[in-house]
Amino acid sequence: MIRKIVKYGDPVLETPCDPLEEFDTEELQQLVDDMFETMYDAGGVGLAAPQIGLLKRLTVIDCSCGEDPDEKLVFINPEILVTEGKQIGEEGCLSIPGFREDVKRAQKVIVRAQDTKGETFEIEGEDLLARAILHENDHLDGILFLRHISALKREMIKRKIRKLRNKGEWD
Ligand code: NI
């Protein structure tokens, strides 16, 4: 089921999430399936639980946009263990549609997380995958990519969003 994606301005996006503690349930599998479906429908490569209004430490990522099942990744209670290097590239967010800006991120990350069964795993990501992991992880701490751009650009985007909201084009 496609869920509604929460847009910038909703406090749920700027609230730190709680750890997920129940694993291996039908509800969790359904939630993960819904998150992938919602993300593919919106054309994104990552989605975090708070973006569908749920304050839990859960993200899904698929840098192949649904092309390669091996690239479907689920991260529960993720922890970034190592970051290395840097990359600068354009970033967007399904909760801030229509706005993209260059963001500096680590080029490589090692992350530890749990899967839907509660099993712990570690994975190394580079380039786009590293960017997606870091972006989605930020969501779990209530941090949006706007935090990583200049104050001037951030204010400009906020102003444009305010106008859209006043016209009823942002909800
Ligand atoms: Ni995002």
PDB file of C-alpha atoms and ligand atoms in Angstrom:
ATOM      1  CA  MET A   1       0.000   0.000   0.000  1.00  0.00           C
ATOM      2  CA  ILE A   2       1.297   3.420  -0.949  1.00  0.00           C
ATOM      3  CA  ARG A   3       1.530   5.653   2.116  1.00  0.00           C
ATOM      4  CA  LYS A   4       1.280   9.418   2.150  1.00  0.00           C
ATOM      5  CA  ILE A   5       4.700  11.063   2.269  1.00  0.00           C
ATOM      6  CA  VAL A   6       4.942  13.746   4.929  1.00  0.00           C
ATOM      7  CA  LYS A   7       6.197  17.065   3.584  1.00  0.00           C
ATOM      8  CA  TYR A   8       8.608  19.596   5.023  1.00  0.00           C
ATOM      9  CA  GLY A   9       6.976  21.689   7.742  1.00  0.00           C
ATOM     10  CA  ASP A  10       5.481  18.723   9.587  1.00  0.00           C
ATOM     11  CA  PRO A  11       7.269  18.455  12.956  1.00  0.00           C
ATOM     12  CA  VAL A  12       7.457  14.652  12.597  1.00  0.00           C
ATOM     13  CA  LEU A  13      10.329  15.214  10.138  1.00  0.00           C
ATOM     14  CA  GLU A  14      12.385  17.078  12.724  1.00  0.00           C
ATOM     15  CA  THR A  15      11.823  14.740  15.655  1.00  0.00           C
ATOM     16  CA  PRO A  16      14.397  12.055  16.577  1.00  0.00           C
ATOM     17  CA  CYS A  17      13.061   8.503  16.132  1.00  0.00           C
ATOM     18  CA  ASP A  18      12.905   5.688  18.685  1.00  0.00           C
ATOM     19  CA  PRO A  19      14.587   2.314  18.210  1.00  0.00           C
ATOM     20  CA  LEU A  20      12.464  -0.402  16.662  1.00  0.00           C
ATOM     21  CA  GLU A  21      12.158  -3.287  19.068  1.00  0.00           C
ATOM     22  CA  GLU A  22       9.772  -5.810  17.509  1.00  0.00           C
ATOM     23  CA  PHE A  23      11.140  -7.996  14.750  1.00  0.00           C
ATOM     24  CA  ASP A  24       9.962 -10.820  12.550  1.00  0.00           C
ATOM     25  CA  THR A  25       6.300  -9.793  12.548  1.00  0.00           C
ATOM     26  CA  GLU A  26       3.829  -9.545   9.686  1.00  0.00           C
ATOM     27  CA  GLU A  27       3.246  -5.895  10.573  1.00  0.00           C
ATOM     28  CA  LEU A  28       6.934  -5.082  10.149  1.00  0.00           C
ATOM     29  CA  GLN A  29       7.150  -6.910   6.807  1.00  0.00           C
ATOM     30  CA  GLN A  30       4.013  -5.087   5.614  1.00  0.00           C
ATOM     31  CA  LEU A  31       5.482  -1.763   6.735  1.00  0.00           C
ATOM     32  CA  VAL A  32       8.744  -2.434   4.856  1.00  0.00           C
ATOM     33  CA  ASP A  33       6.826  -3.511   1.724  1.00  0.00           C
ATOM     34  CA  ASP A  34       4.714  -0.345   1.937  1.00  0.00           C
ATOM     35  CA  MET A  35       7.830   1.805   2.296  1.00  0.00           C
ATOM     36  CA  PHE A  36       9.414   0.311  -0.836  1.00  0.00           C
ATOM     37  CA  GLU A  37       6.137   0.694  -2.757  1.00  0.00           C
ATOM     38  CA  THR A  38       5.787   4.309  -1.606  1.00  0.00           C
ATOM     39  CA  MET A  39       9.413   5.075  -2.480  1.00  0.00           C
ATOM     40  CA  TYR A  40       9.209   3.519  -5.975  1.00  0.00           C
ATOM     41  CA  ASP A  41       5.934   5.300  -6.668  1.00  0.00           C
ATOM     42  CA  ALA A  42       7.561   8.624  -5.772  1.00  0.00           C
ATOM     43  CA  GLY A  43      10.723   7.854  -7.773  1.00  0.00           C
ATOM     44  CA  GLY A  44      13.144   7.989  -4.834  1.00  0.00           C
ATOM     45  CA  VAL A  45      16.155   5.861  -3.901  1.00  0.00           C
ATOM     46  CA  GLY A  46      15.574   6.035  -0.140  1.00  0.00           C
ATOM     47  CA  LEU A  47      12.810   6.516   2.398  1.00  0.00           C
ATOM     48  CA  ALA A  48      12.859   6.790   6.178  1.00  0.00           C
ATOM     49  CA  ALA A  49       9.969   5.825   8.483  1.00  0.00           C
ATOM     50  CA  PRO A  50       9.352   9.403   9.735  1.00  0.00           C
ATOM     51  CA  GLN A  51       8.596  10.343   6.117  1.00  0.00           C
ATOM     52  CA  ILE A  52       5.423   8.260   6.393  1.00  0.00           C
ATOM     53  CA  GLY A  53       4.762   9.678   9.856  1.00  0.00           C
ATOM     54  CA  LEU A  54       6.276   6.896  11.917  1.00  0.00           C
ATOM     55  CA  LEU A  55       8.945   7.812  14.484  1.00  0.00           C
ATOM     56  CA  LYS A  56      10.906   4.559  14.288  1.00  0.00           C
ATOM     57  CA  ARG A  57      14.538   3.932  13.314  1.00  0.00           C
ATOM     58  CA  LEU A  58      13.846   2.223   9.984  1.00  0.00           C
ATOM     59  CA  THR A  59      14.943   3.141   6.467  1.00  0.00           C
ATOM     60  CA  VAL A  60      14.754   1.506   3.048  1.00  0.00           C
ATOM     61  CA  ILE A  61      17.129   2.163   0.167  1.00  0.00           C
ATOM     62  CA  ASP A  62      17.308   0.945  -3.421  1.00  0.00           C
ATOM     63  CA  CYS A  63      19.819   2.758  -5.615  1.00  0.00           C
ATOM     64  CA  SER A  64      18.653   0.689  -8.626  1.00  0.00           C
ATOM     65  CA  CYS A  65      15.116   2.200  -8.366  1.00  0.00           C
ATOM     66  CA  GLY A  66      13.530  -1.251  -8.406  1.00  0.00           C
ATOM     67  CA  GLU A  67      15.658  -2.651 -11.244  1.00  0.00           C
ATOM     68  CA  ASP A  68      17.824  -4.993  -9.178  1.00  0.00           C
ATOM     69  CA  PRO A  69      16.325  -6.938  -6.223  1.00  0.00           C
ATOM     70  CA  ASP A  70      19.847  -7.351  -4.775  1.00  0.00           C
ATOM     71  CA  GLU A  71      19.987  -3.606  -4.198  1.00  0.00           C
ATOM     72  CA  LYS A  72      16.873  -3.543  -1.987  1.00  0.00           C
ATOM     73  CA  LEU A  73      18.202  -2.704   1.468  1.00  0.00           C
ATOM     74  CA  VAL A  74      16.400  -2.434   4.791  1.00  0.00           C
ATOM     75  CA  PHE A  75      18.150  -0.794   7.737  1.00  0.00           C
ATOM     76  CA  ILE A  76      16.666  -1.087  11.205  1.00  0.00           C
ATOM     77  CA  ASN A  77      18.323   0.764  14.102  1.00  0.00           C
ATOM     78  CA  PRO A  78      21.301   1.635  11.860  1.00  0.00           C
ATOM     79  CA  GLU A  79      24.585   2.933  13.212  1.00  0.00           C
ATOM     80  CA  ILE A  80      27.256   4.547  11.083  1.00  0.00           C
ATOM     81  CA  LEU A  81      30.541   2.917  12.094  1.00  0.00           C
ATOM     82  CA  VAL A  82      32.984   4.504   9.656  1.00  0.00           C
ATOM     83  CA  THR A  83      32.916   7.444   7.241  1.00  0.00           C
ATOM     84  CA  GLU A  84      35.716   8.121   4.781  1.00  0.00           C
ATOM     85  CA  GLY A  85      36.525  10.669   2.100  1.00  0.00           C
ATOM     86  CA  LYS A  86      34.098  13.180   0.677  1.00  0.00           C
ATOM     87  CA  GLN A  87      31.830  13.673  -2.281  1.00  0.00           C
ATOM     88  CA  ILE A  88      29.780  16.640  -3.385  1.00  0.00           C
ATOM     89  CA  GLY A  89      26.642  15.960  -5.348  1.00  0.00           C
ATOM     90  CA  GLU A  90      23.054  16.986  -5.896  1.00  0.00           C
ATOM     91  CA  GLU A  91      20.617  15.722  -3.322  1.00  0.00           C
ATOM     92  CA  GLY A  92      16.872  15.860  -2.967  1.00  0.00           C
ATOM     93  CA  CYS A  93      14.291  14.491  -0.559  1.00  0.00           C
ATOM     94  CA  LEU A  94      10.826  13.053  -1.156  1.00  0.00           C
ATOM     95  CA  SER A  95       9.607  15.240   1.721  1.00  0.00           C
ATOM     96  CA  ILE A  96      10.945  18.368  -0.012  1.00  0.00           C
ATOM     97  CA  PRO A  97       9.879  17.694  -3.606  1.00  0.00           C
ATOM     98  CA  GLY A  98      11.090  20.029  -6.327  1.00  0.00           C
ATOM     99  CA  PHE A  99      14.190  21.228  -4.504  1.00  0.00           C
ATOM    100  CA  ARG A 100      17.687  19.857  -5.060  1.00  0.00           C
ATOM    101  CA  GLU A 101      21.009  21.222  -3.850  1.00  0.00           C
ATOM    102  CA  ASP A 102      24.633  20.161  -3.734  1.00  0.00           C
ATOM    103  CA  VAL A 103      25.449  18.450  -0.451  1.00  0.00           C
ATOM    104  CA  LYS A 104      28.834  17.319   0.824  1.00  0.00           C
ATOM    105  CA  ARG A 105      28.836  13.774   2.205  1.00  0.00           C
ATOM    106  CA  ALA A 106      31.372  11.077   3.002  1.00  0.00           C
ATOM    107  CA  GLN A 107      32.358   9.073  -0.070  1.00  0.00           C
ATOM    108  CA  LYS A 108      32.282   5.796   1.783  1.00  0.00           C
ATOM    109  CA  VAL A 109      30.480   4.509   4.876  1.00  0.00           C
ATOM    110  CA  ILE A 110      30.305   1.344   6.877  1.00  0.00           C
ATOM    111  CA  VAL A 111      26.972   0.874   8.602  1.00  0.00           C
ATOM    112  CA  ARG A 112      25.731  -1.699  11.068  1.00  0.00           C
ATOM    113  CA  ALA A 113      22.001  -2.379  11.265  1.00  0.00           C
ATOM    114  CA  GLN A 114      19.395  -5.044  11.914  1.00  0.00           C
ATOM    115  CA  ASP A 115      17.220  -6.696   9.292  1.00  0.00           C
ATOM    116  CA  THR A 116      13.497  -7.474   9.589  1.00  0.00           C
ATOM    117  CA  LYS A 117      14.320 -10.665  11.508  1.00  0.00           C
ATOM    118  CA  GLY A 118      16.431  -8.709  13.992  1.00  0.00           C
ATOM    119  CA  GLU A 119      19.714 -10.132  12.670  1.00  0.00           C
ATOM    120  CA  THR A 120      22.631  -7.697  12.791  1.00  0.00           C
ATOM    121  CA  PHE A 121      24.604  -7.085   9.592  1.00  0.00           C
ATOM    122  CA  GLU A 122      27.255  -4.684   8.349  1.00  0.00           C
ATOM    123  CA  ILE A 123      27.474  -3.213   4.885  1.00  0.00           C
ATOM    124  CA  GLU A 124      29.885  -0.898   3.129  1.00  0.00           C
ATOM    125  CA  GLY A 125      28.502   1.727   0.772  1.00  0.00           C
ATOM    126  CA  GLU A 126      30.240   4.072  -1.631  1.00  0.00           C
ATOM    127  CA  ASP A 127      29.164   7.003  -3.806  1.00  0.00           C
ATOM    128  CA  LEU A 128      25.361   7.121  -4.252  1.00  0.00           C
ATOM    129  CA  LEU A 129      24.771   4.348  -1.716  1.00  0.00           C
ATOM    130  CA  ALA A 130      26.899   6.151   0.886  1.00  0.00           C
ATOM    131  CA  ARG A 131      24.979   9.358   0.175  1.00  0.00           C
ATOM    132  CA  ALA A 132      21.622   7.577   0.484  1.00  0.00           C
ATOM    133  CA  ILE A 133      22.599   5.835   3.733  1.00  0.00           C
ATOM    134  CA  LEU A 134      23.758   9.109   5.301  1.00  0.00           C
ATOM    135  CA  HIS A 135      20.717  11.054   4.077  1.00  0.00           C
ATOM    136  CA  GLU A 136      18.261   8.437   5.374  1.00  0.00           C
ATOM    137  CA  ASN A 137      20.150   8.065   8.647  1.00  0.00           C
ATOM    138  CA  ASP A 138      19.878  11.808   9.183  1.00  0.00           C
ATOM    139  CA  HIS A 139      16.086  11.490   8.919  1.00  0.00           C
ATOM    140  CA  LEU A 140      16.119   9.176  11.944  1.00  0.00           C
ATOM    141  CA  ASP A 141      17.680  11.991  13.968  1.00  0.00           C
ATOM    142  CA  GLY A 142      15.210  14.570  12.648  1.00  0.00           C
ATOM    143  CA  ILE A 143      17.780  16.097  10.307  1.00  0.00           C
ATOM    144  CA  LEU A 144      16.944  17.120   6.746  1.00  0.00           C
ATOM    145  CA  PHE A 145      19.413  17.801   3.922  1.00  0.00           C
ATOM    146  CA  LEU A 146      18.581  21.499   4.283  1.00  0.00           C
ATOM    147  CA  ARG A 147      20.769  21.372   7.398  1.00  0.00           C
ATOM    148  CA  HIS A 148      23.784  20.678   5.166  1.00  0.00           C
ATOM    149  CA  ILE A 149      23.424  23.632   2.785  1.00  0.00           C
ATOM    150  CA  SER A 150      24.182  27.319   3.273  1.00  0.00           C
ATOM    151  CA  ALA A 151      21.834  29.413   5.415  1.00  0.00           C
ATOM    152  CA  LEU A 152      21.150  31.619   2.395  1.00  0.00           C
ATOM    153  CA  LYS A 153      20.016  28.708   0.205  1.00  0.00           C
ATOM    154  CA  ARG A 154      18.060  27.219   3.085  1.00  0.00           C
ATOM    155  CA  GLU A 155      16.132  30.448   3.683  1.00  0.00           C
ATOM    156  CA  MET A 156      15.414  30.766  -0.038  1.00  0.00           C
ATOM    157  CA  ILE A 157      13.939  27.258  -0.145  1.00  0.00           C
ATOM    158  CA  LYS A 158      11.916  27.844   3.034  1.00  0.00           C
ATOM    159  CA  ARG A 159      10.517  31.037   1.547  1.00  0.00           C
ATOM    160  CA  LYS A 160       9.459  29.251  -1.641  1.00  0.00           C
ATOM    161  CA  ILE A 161       7.836  26.467   0.389  1.00  0.00           C
ATOM    162  CA  ARG A 162       5.928  29.046   2.472  1.00  0.00           C
ATOM    163  CA  LYS A 163       4.533  30.524  -0.748  1.00  0.00           C
ATOM    164  CA  LEU A 164       3.543  27.079  -2.029  1.00  0.00           C
ATOM    165  CA  ARG A 165       1.839  26.325   1.289  1.00  0.00           C
ATOM    166  CA  ASN A 166      -0.058  29.626   1.190  1.00  0.00           C
ATOM    167  CA  LYS A 167      -1.332  28.708  -2.262  1.00  0.00           C
ATOM    168  CA  GLY A 168      -2.404  25.295  -0.955  1.00  0.00           C
ATOM    169  CA  GLU A 169       0.199  23.531  -3.100  1.00  0.00           C
ATOM    170  CA  TRP A 170       2.191  22.003  -0.236  1.00  0.00           C
ATOM    171  CA  ASP A 171       0.606  19.560   2.162  1.00  0.00           C
TER     172      ASP A 171
HETATM  173 NI    NI B   1      14.950  12.598   2.549  1.00  0.00          NI
END
